[in-house]
Every structure is written in C-alpha cells, then in structure tokens.
C-alpha cells in the first residue's frame, strides 16, 4: 500500500468563524505549482478553510495502487466532503484506472458544472461574447461501464438513462440558473433517434421545466445544437445534457472561449463535491514556473461559493479578471500588442493578490451575492406504474447470414404464448419481407410478442423451445408496457 500523508494546516486570513475543512491534492506535473498559487490567492482574499493534504496520482499508481488513491485519502474526502484537486498524470500502459472516473462514481458526483467564458479582447477568441454554463450528467449514459462482446463480430455498451438520475441533473441545472441569475436553460438530446433513453431525458426536462416559469426553456437535437453552440455561443446560457454529449461539448465550449487553460469545473454530489481545472498535468511545463493557474483558481472560486464563502469567491474572481484586464498574462495567453507583461505562475498569483478588493472595468465583474449556498436537489416521489410484459426480444448468435432461412426455421417453433413478430439485424428488420441489400452480421434479434401479459416462467419455456430448436441464445430483453404504453423501440423498417 502506498503512503498517503494527511497533514492539516489552518489558514489565518479569516479566523472569525470555524474554518471549513477541505481536502487538497497537489497532483502531478504542473499541479503543485498551480495549487500553491491558487491557495495563496484564496488565502490572501480571506478564505476560511482548514486544509487536509492527500496524495493521489502518479506516485500512488506507481506504488502498485491501480486506482491512484489510497484508503486514507478516501477517509479524508468523506470527512471534509470538499475536494480541491490539481491535475494528475495517469501513467502510460494498461491497468491504471482513471482517478477522475473512480472519484465521480464512488462519491456520487452527479453534476459536472463547467463555466465557459470568453475574455475578449484580453484573451484571443473567435467568440467575443460567450458566457455559457455546461451542466453535464456525470454518472450514467454510456459511462455506466457495462460492455460485453456478444458474438465474434459484435460488442455492446449499455446506455443507461434513469428517471432519478435525469431528474437530479435537470433540477440542478434549473436551480443553478436561478441561483446565478441566468435566464435560459437549454437541453441537448438525441431523442429523435434514441426515443426511450434520450426521450426520457427530454421528457423529464420538460416536466421539471414547468416548475421554473421564471426561466426560458428550449431543447435542441444535440447535433444541430452543438453546431449552433460552436457557431453562435452567445445565444446560449445554461445547457444541460447527458454524459457523453456533455463530455465532448464541454471541451468544445471551453476551447472556443480561447483557451482550455482558463476553465475550472465542479463535480457536485449529494454529499461530496470536487473542484478542479479542466486541463491536465502538462508534464513538459512542470517545475518551470510557467503554468497558468487560472483554471484551478476558477475551480476554487466555485468551491468557495459551494462552502458558503461567496463573498470571498467574488473578491478572488474579480481580482483575477482585473489581472487579465491589466494585461498580466502567462505564456499560454500572452499576445503581443494586447498583453502588458509576460509572467510566471508565482508572479501571476502575486498580481492577483495585489488586486484583491478591485473590480475589472472592461470585463464584466462577477457577483455571488445570491449564490451563497450549496444547491440542494430534492426528487419527486416515484409515481407507481402498471407494468406488463408483452413479449421478449431474444438475441441469437448465428453465422449463416441468410435471414429468410433463419426466419423460416424460427417459424417452426410452436409456442402457446408467443408469436414470432420479426427478426432484425443491427436494428433493421430482415424477416419477414426483408431486403436482400441489408448487410447482416452474426448477431440477430428475434422479437416474440404475446397477446396479453406474460410471466417469466412463460418466457423461460419459450427460451427452452428456442434452444431445443438448435438456436444459440446470447441474451434476452423483456418487452414492457407501462400504463398501457409500449416502452420499447420498433424495428427499423418494421
Ligand atoms: P494537458 O491539458 O496536460 O496539456 C495540453 C496542452 O495544454 C499542453 O501543451 C500543455 O502544456 C498546455 N497546458 C495545459 N494546462 C496548462 C496550464 N495550466 N498552463 C499552461 N499551459 C497548459 O493534456 P495532456 O498533455 O493530454 O495530458 C497530460 C497528462 O494530464 C496526462 O497524464 C493525462 O492523463 C493527464 N490529465 C489529467 C487530467 C486531470 O487530472 N483532471 C485531465 C486531463 C489530462
């Protein structure tokens, strides 16, 4: 086991109330330098925090811990419930698990909140007016990590969207918009294609949205929504989306502000929250006093609001904006003719500290006056539904690609409870009345429908007949009807 050092250190800036315990990891590469700069700035602005330092990342991985985090570190996180994390280096080679994914999943950090703001004309950008908050669902969707190879030719990743998971993230987005004085919440989904999964996400967005009449609501299909976000980001305010689209588009949105180096992000759970920069550990820049600490600093600003120190967050954020505006820039955002002074990490931190108490005059000053509490999300009680099973999809492995022959052979199965309805290949109906042009793999779905509700004993009997008929079953999915509505997809061309 690796040695995890946990040391405590009290800040002295604000001793009037009890310091809020936070867990800090200095990380790898440029991590220690940008963390030091960040802590120096927030302390100088009066942050009242008691810091517990944990070690995570490269050293812990290389000591033989494949998760990159030791049990003592989990204890600290579960005790303080607030984690300020510098980027870490994931060693090359297999077997090392992503610490970010592990932390998010283990601590239930369901909301990833990433403000993407441009700072025209002080940071070069194609989008001078951009101030978008991406709220990404962080636990579900294709990231549930349930993948299987089912036949020699076909692998599957399960996309899970849940009602409570969606309700949590959507409510969070609306509550965030209210608390931060935002006007509009947009939902991105692909419910024209994924009618059940993304359909649920969109439906819950519409339902919850009705509880927020003060906010404008809109929905875009993710493809055209993403194109519009990249083209006219000034038309967006808060955008909420499922995990995969959020993963991709939060990077796109940060990049088009002008620099990913300036964005911070919060990962919020019901109990614990983690704050960080969105960039990595930039190992080639490490130890040279070059790195820009702004991303982590803005993560720390989100943290200060979360722990109820919004007044300090505001002082830090405005001092930082003033520093940018005064042209004091690290190498990554330095522009001849715009920047006044190229500085290192430490000097940048000192410049921000010297401006604590000041506000920007050209860039918009921030106010966290109404954002001094942690956003709490309460779920509506589940509504009971009448659930019936009206059939079963039986997935088969069959090397022979003759769909007509397969269908005719399946017709010989005589079941009391089920009728063969169709056979599909990759979702496309190939029997009855398939087209010879349809490309087929070795993975077939056979849909059997029942006249009325069936139980699992009846399904097992059918499966036995299918097996005895010489077919190789891979898996099954029940066909359900909720409150009289069929809740499964039709076949393409069916
Ligand atoms: P990176 O973000 O570290 O670097 C990308 C580029 O941006 C580099 O040119 C780098 O020099 C520059 N850059 C990044 N942050 C900067 C800053 N603050 N100031 C100035 N320049 C900065 O991405 P990468 O090179 O793909 O990854 C390096 C390591 O970071 C990898 O081990 C990766 O696994 C890890 N990583 C960690 C996190 C995290 O801990 N949250 C996130 C992403 C990548």
PDB file of N, CA, C and O and ligand atoms in Angstrom, residues 30 34 85-92 100 260-261 276-285 290-295 330-332, ligand 1:
ATOM      1  N   UNK A  30       2.441  20.092 -13.477  1.00  0.00           N
ATOM      2  CA  UNK A  30       2.321  21.493 -13.049  1.00  0.00           C
ATOM      3  C   UNK A  30       1.407  21.641 -11.818  1.00  0.00           C
ATOM      4  O   UNK A  30       1.280  22.733 -11.263  1.00  0.00           O
ATOM      5  N   UNK A  34       0.496  25.183  -9.573  1.00  0.00           N
ATOM      6  CA  UNK A  34      -0.777  25.911  -9.729  1.00  0.00           C
ATOM      7  C   UNK A  34      -1.615  25.801  -8.463  1.00  0.00           C
ATOM      8  O   UNK A  34      -2.366  26.712  -8.138  1.00  0.00           O
ATOM      9  N   UNK A  85      -8.745  19.676  -6.249  1.00  0.00           N
ATOM     10  CA  UNK A  85      -7.806  18.705  -6.829  1.00  0.00           C
ATOM     11  C   UNK A  85      -7.026  19.306  -7.991  1.00  0.00           C
ATOM     12  O   UNK A  85      -7.612  19.822  -8.937  1.00  0.00           O
ATOM     13  N   UNK A  86      -5.705  19.205  -7.915  1.00  0.00           N
ATOM     14  CA  UNK A  86      -4.864  19.611  -9.042  1.00  0.00           C
ATOM     15  C   UNK A  86      -4.824  18.444 -10.039  1.00  0.00           C
ATOM     16  O   UNK A  86      -5.108  17.307  -9.662  1.00  0.00           O
ATOM     17  N   UNK A  87      -4.460  18.723 -11.308  1.00  0.00           N
ATOM     18  CA  UNK A  87      -4.433  17.614 -12.276  1.00  0.00           C
ATOM     19  C   UNK A  87      -3.390  16.570 -11.917  1.00  0.00           C
ATOM     20  O   UNK A  87      -2.377  16.880 -11.271  1.00  0.00           O
ATOM     21  N   UNK A  88      -3.642  15.367 -12.336  1.00  0.00           N
ATOM     22  CA  UNK A  88      -2.697  14.274 -12.077  1.00  0.00           C
ATOM     23  C   UNK A  88      -2.283  13.629 -13.392  1.00  0.00           C
ATOM     24  O   UNK A  88      -2.955  13.785 -14.402  1.00  0.00           O
ATOM     25  N   UNK A  89      -1.178  12.903 -13.343  1.00  0.00           N
ATOM     26  CA  UNK A  89      -0.698  12.167 -14.509  1.00  0.00           C
ATOM     27  C   UNK A  89      -1.105  10.714 -14.363  1.00  0.00           C
ATOM     28  O   UNK A  89      -0.816  10.103 -13.332  1.00  0.00           O
ATOM     29  N   UNK A  90      -1.798  10.200 -15.369  1.00  0.00           N
ATOM     30  CA  UNK A  90      -2.105   8.774 -15.369  1.00  0.00           C
ATOM     31  C   UNK A  90      -0.965   8.086 -16.103  1.00  0.00           C
ATOM     32  O   UNK A  90      -0.707   8.402 -17.272  1.00  0.00           O
ATOM     33  N   UNK A  91      -0.223   7.175 -15.413  1.00  0.00           N
ATOM     34  CA  UNK A  91       0.927   6.550 -16.093  1.00  0.00           C
ATOM     35  C   UNK A  91       0.499   5.823 -17.353  1.00  0.00           C
ATOM     36  O   UNK A  91      -0.629   5.337 -17.451  1.00  0.00           O
ATOM     37  N   UNK A  92       1.417   5.772 -18.330  1.00  0.00           N
ATOM     38  CA  UNK A  92       1.150   5.068 -19.589  1.00  0.00           C
ATOM     39  C   UNK A  92       1.055   3.567 -19.306  1.00  0.00           C
ATOM     40  O   UNK A  92       1.612   3.082 -18.339  1.00  0.00           O
ATOM     41  N   UNK A 100     -10.296  10.189 -12.003  1.00  0.00           N
ATOM     42  CA  UNK A 100     -11.460  11.079 -12.105  1.00  0.00           C
ATOM     43  C   UNK A 100     -12.754  10.291 -12.175  1.00  0.00           C
ATOM     44  O   UNK A 100     -13.722  10.606 -11.490  1.00  0.00           O
ATOM     45  N   UNK A 260      -8.452  26.402 -23.152  1.00  0.00           N
ATOM     46  CA  UNK A 260      -8.904  25.445 -22.130  1.00  0.00           C
ATOM     47  C   UNK A 260      -8.176  25.693 -20.807  1.00  0.00           C
ATOM     48  O   UNK A 260      -8.629  25.258 -19.757  1.00  0.00           O
ATOM     49  N   UNK A 261      -7.061  26.388 -20.883  1.00  0.00           N
ATOM     50  CA  UNK A 261      -6.263  26.658 -19.677  1.00  0.00           C
ATOM     51  C   UNK A 261      -6.960  27.577 -18.685  1.00  0.00           C
ATOM     52  O   UNK A 261      -6.501  27.733 -17.552  1.00  0.00           O
ATOM     53  N   UNK A 276     -11.821  21.447  -9.741  1.00  0.00           N
ATOM     54  CA  UNK A 276     -10.539  21.273 -10.423  1.00  0.00           C
ATOM     55  C   UNK A 276     -10.463  22.158 -11.663  1.00  0.00           C
ATOM     56  O   UNK A 276     -11.444  22.808 -12.044  1.00  0.00           O
ATOM     57  N   UNK A 277      -9.263  22.175 -12.273  1.00  0.00           N
ATOM     58  CA  UNK A 277      -9.098  22.788 -13.594  1.00  0.00           C
ATOM     59  C   UNK A 277      -9.499  21.735 -14.608  1.00  0.00           C
ATOM     60  O   UNK A 277      -9.477  20.545 -14.296  1.00  0.00           O
ATOM     61  N   UNK A 278      -9.840  22.163 -15.837  1.00  0.00           N
ATOM     62  CA  UNK A 278     -10.218  21.111 -16.795  1.00  0.00           C
ATOM     63  C   UNK A 278      -9.010  20.546 -17.535  1.00  0.00           C
ATOM     64  O   UNK A 278      -9.100  19.501 -18.142  1.00  0.00           O
ATOM     65  N   UNK A 279      -7.885  21.259 -17.484  1.00  0.00           N
ATOM     66  CA  UNK A 279      -6.718  20.764 -18.227  1.00  0.00           C
ATOM     67  C   UNK A 279      -5.990  19.682 -17.428  1.00  0.00           C
ATOM     68  O   UNK A 279      -6.313  19.421 -16.269  1.00  0.00           O
ATOM     69  N   UNK A 280      -4.993  19.092 -18.068  1.00  0.00           N
ATOM     70  CA  UNK A 280      -4.223  18.028 -17.434  1.00  0.00           C
ATOM     71  C   UNK A 280      -2.970  18.549 -16.755  1.00  0.00           C
ATOM     72  O   UNK A 280      -2.834  19.756 -16.494  1.00  0.00           O
ATOM     73  N   UNK A 281      -2.021  17.623 -16.498  1.00  0.00           N
ATOM     74  CA  UNK A 281      -0.863  17.951 -15.658  1.00  0.00           C
ATOM     75  C   UNK A 281       0.303  18.552 -16.453  1.00  0.00           C
ATOM     76  O   UNK A 281       1.337  18.868 -15.862  1.00  0.00           O
ATOM     77  N   UNK A 282       0.131  18.711 -17.760  1.00  0.00           N
ATOM     78  CA  UNK A 282       1.129  19.352 -18.638  1.00  0.00           C
ATOM     79  C   UNK A 282       2.564  19.070 -18.195  1.00  0.00           C
ATOM     80  O   UNK A 282       3.317  19.994 -17.885  1.00  0.00           O
ATOM     81  N   UNK A 283       2.983  17.798 -18.165  1.00  0.00           N
ATOM     82  CA  UNK A 283       4.285  17.453 -17.576  1.00  0.00           C
ATOM     83  C   UNK A 283       5.468  18.208 -18.184  1.00  0.00           C
ATOM     84  O   UNK A 283       6.437  18.509 -17.472  1.00  0.00           O
ATOM     85  N   UNK A 284       5.361  18.561 -19.479  1.00  0.00           N
ATOM     86  CA  UNK A 284       6.511  19.239 -20.112  1.00  0.00           C
ATOM     87  C   UNK A 284       6.714  20.653 -19.587  1.00  0.00           C
ATOM     88  O   UNK A 284       7.769  21.248 -19.750  1.00  0.00           O
ATOM     89  N   UNK A 285       5.702  21.210 -18.951  1.00  0.00           N
ATOM     90  CA  UNK A 285       5.807  22.575 -18.401  1.00  0.00           C
ATOM     91  C   UNK A 285       6.116  22.571 -16.905  1.00  0.00           C
ATOM     92  O   UNK A 285       6.226  23.627 -16.300  1.00  0.00           O
ATOM     93  N   UNK A 290       5.956  28.254 -15.176  1.00  0.00           N
ATOM     94  CA  UNK A 290       5.372  28.739 -16.430  1.00  0.00           C
ATOM     95  C   UNK A 290       3.848  28.642 -16.446  1.00  0.00           C
ATOM     96  O   UNK A 290       3.167  29.435 -17.091  1.00  0.00           O
ATOM     97  N   UNK A 291       3.322  27.633 -15.755  1.00  0.00           N
ATOM     98  CA  UNK A 291       1.913  27.264 -15.934  1.00  0.00           C
ATOM     99  C   UNK A 291       0.952  28.352 -15.473  1.00  0.00           C
ATOM    100  O   UNK A 291       1.228  29.101 -14.540  1.00  0.00           O
ATOM    101  N   UNK A 292      -0.184  28.380 -16.164  1.00  0.00           N
ATOM    102  CA  UNK A 292      -1.250  29.312 -15.827  1.00  0.00           C
ATOM    103  C   UNK A 292      -2.129  28.682 -14.739  1.00  0.00           C
ATOM    104  O   UNK A 292      -2.726  27.633 -14.963  1.00  0.00           O
ATOM    105  N   UNK A 293      -2.239  29.302 -13.582  1.00  0.00           N
ATOM    106  CA  UNK A 293      -3.040  28.690 -12.507  1.00  0.00           C
ATOM    107  C   UNK A 293      -4.526  29.016 -12.594  1.00  0.00           C
ATOM    108  O   UNK A 293      -5.312  28.646 -11.704  1.00  0.00           O
ATOM    109  N   UNK A 294      -4.962  29.709 -13.675  1.00  0.00           N
ATOM    110  CA  UNK A 294      -6.327  30.257 -13.725  1.00  0.00           C
ATOM    111  C   UNK A 294      -7.423  29.196 -13.671  1.00  0.00           C
ATOM    112  O   UNK A 294      -8.440  29.397 -13.015  1.00  0.00           O
ATOM    113  N   UNK A 295      -7.244  28.062 -14.371  1.00  0.00           N
ATOM    114  CA  UNK A 295      -8.284  27.033 -14.386  1.00  0.00           C
ATOM    115  C   UNK A 295      -8.564  26.524 -12.980  1.00  0.00           C
ATOM    116  O   UNK A 295      -9.714  26.439 -12.541  1.00  0.00           O
ATOM    117  N   UNK A 330       0.185  34.848 -18.395  1.00  0.00           N
ATOM    118  CA  UNK A 330       1.163  33.768 -18.501  1.00  0.00           C
ATOM    119  C   UNK A 330       1.377  33.457 -19.994  1.00  0.00           C
ATOM    120  O   UNK A 330       0.604  33.907 -20.840  1.00  0.00           O
ATOM    121  N   UNK A 331       2.406  32.658 -20.275  1.00  0.00           N
ATOM    122  CA  UNK A 331       2.830  32.460 -21.680  1.00  0.00           C
ATOM    123  C   UNK A 331       1.705  31.970 -22.591  1.00  0.00           C
ATOM    124  O   UNK A 331       1.639  32.308 -23.776  1.00  0.00           O
ATOM    125  N   UNK A 332       0.808  31.141 -22.041  1.00  0.00           N
ATOM    126  CA  UNK A 332      -0.200  30.478 -22.877  1.00  0.00           C
ATOM    127  C   UNK A 332      -1.243  31.437 -23.446  1.00  0.00           C
ATOM    128  O   UNK A 332      -1.860  31.132 -24.465  1.00  0.00           O
TER     129      UNK A 332
HETATM  130  P1  LIG B   1      -2.765  18.801 -20.760  1.00  0.00           P
HETATM  131  O1  LIG B   1      -4.041  19.536 -20.506  1.00  0.00           O
HETATM  132  O2  LIG B   1      -1.927  18.482 -19.591  1.00  0.00           O
HETATM  133  O3  LIG B   1      -1.902  19.654 -21.792  1.00  0.00           O
HETATM  134  C1  LIG B   1      -2.381  20.048 -23.076  1.00  0.00           C
HETATM  135  C2  LIG B   1      -1.604  21.293 -23.557  1.00  0.00           C
HETATM  136  O4  LIG B   1      -2.019  22.429 -22.824  1.00  0.00           O
HETATM  137  C3  LIG B   1      -0.093  21.210 -23.372  1.00  0.00           C
HETATM  138  O5  LIG B   1       0.526  21.872 -24.438  1.00  0.00           O
HETATM  139  C4  LIG B   1       0.155  21.936 -22.076  1.00  0.00           C
HETATM  140  O6  LIG B   1       1.435  22.485 -21.981  1.00  0.00           O
HETATM  141  C5  LIG B   1      -0.919  23.028 -22.115  1.00  0.00           C
HETATM  142  N1  LIG B   1      -1.420  23.373 -20.772  1.00  0.00           N
HETATM  143  C6  LIG B   1      -2.289  22.653 -20.017  1.00  0.00           C
HETATM  144  N2  LIG B   1      -2.534  23.276 -18.871  1.00  0.00           N
HETATM  145  C7  LIG B   1      -1.818  24.414 -18.885  1.00  0.00           C
HETATM  146  C8  LIG B   1      -1.661  25.479 -17.964  1.00  0.00           C
HETATM  147  N3  LIG B   1      -2.307  25.486 -16.800  1.00  0.00           N
HETATM  148  N4  LIG B   1      -0.834  26.486 -18.299  1.00  0.00           N
HETATM  149  C9  LIG B   1      -0.212  26.488 -19.457  1.00  0.00           C
HETATM  150  N5  LIG B   1      -0.300  25.536 -20.377  1.00  0.00           N
HETATM  151  C10 LIG B   1      -1.093  24.499 -20.091  1.00  0.00           C
HETATM  152  O7  LIG B   1      -3.155  17.480 -21.569  1.00  0.00           O
HETATM  153  P2  LIG B   1      -2.268  16.206 -21.954  1.00  0.00           P
HETATM  154  O8  LIG B   1      -0.895  16.647 -22.379  1.00  0.00           O
HETATM  155  O9  LIG B   1      -3.111  15.450 -22.904  1.00  0.00           O
HETATM  156  O10 LIG B   1      -2.182  15.329 -20.624  1.00  0.00           O
HETATM  157  C11 LIG B   1      -1.072  15.345 -19.729  1.00  0.00           C
HETATM  158  C12 LIG B   1      -1.404  14.457 -18.527  1.00  0.00           C
HETATM  159  O11 LIG B   1      -2.515  15.005 -17.819  1.00  0.00           O
HETATM  160  C13 LIG B   1      -1.806  13.014 -18.889  1.00  0.00           C
HETATM  161  O12 LIG B   1      -1.174  12.134 -17.988  1.00  0.00           O
HETATM  162  C14 LIG B   1      -3.296  12.986 -18.687  1.00  0.00           C
HETATM  163  O13 LIG B   1      -3.741  11.709 -18.321  1.00  0.00           O
HETATM  164  C15 LIG B   1      -3.452  13.981 -17.547  1.00  0.00           C
HETATM  165  N6  LIG B   1      -4.794  14.608 -17.439  1.00  0.00           N
HETATM  166  C16 LIG B   1      -5.271  14.793 -16.190  1.00  0.00           C
HETATM  167  C17 LIG B   1      -6.487  15.426 -16.002  1.00  0.00           C
HETATM  168  C18 LIG B   1      -6.984  15.600 -14.586  1.00  0.00           C
HETATM  169  O14 LIG B   1      -6.305  15.251 -13.655  1.00  0.00           O
HETATM  170  N7  LIG B   1      -8.176  16.149 -14.407  1.00  0.00           N
HETATM  171  C19 LIG B   1      -7.215  15.902 -17.098  1.00  0.00           C
HETATM  172  C20 LIG B   1      -6.680  15.730 -18.385  1.00  0.00           C
HETATM  173  C21 LIG B   1      -5.455  15.086 -18.551  1.00  0.00           C
END
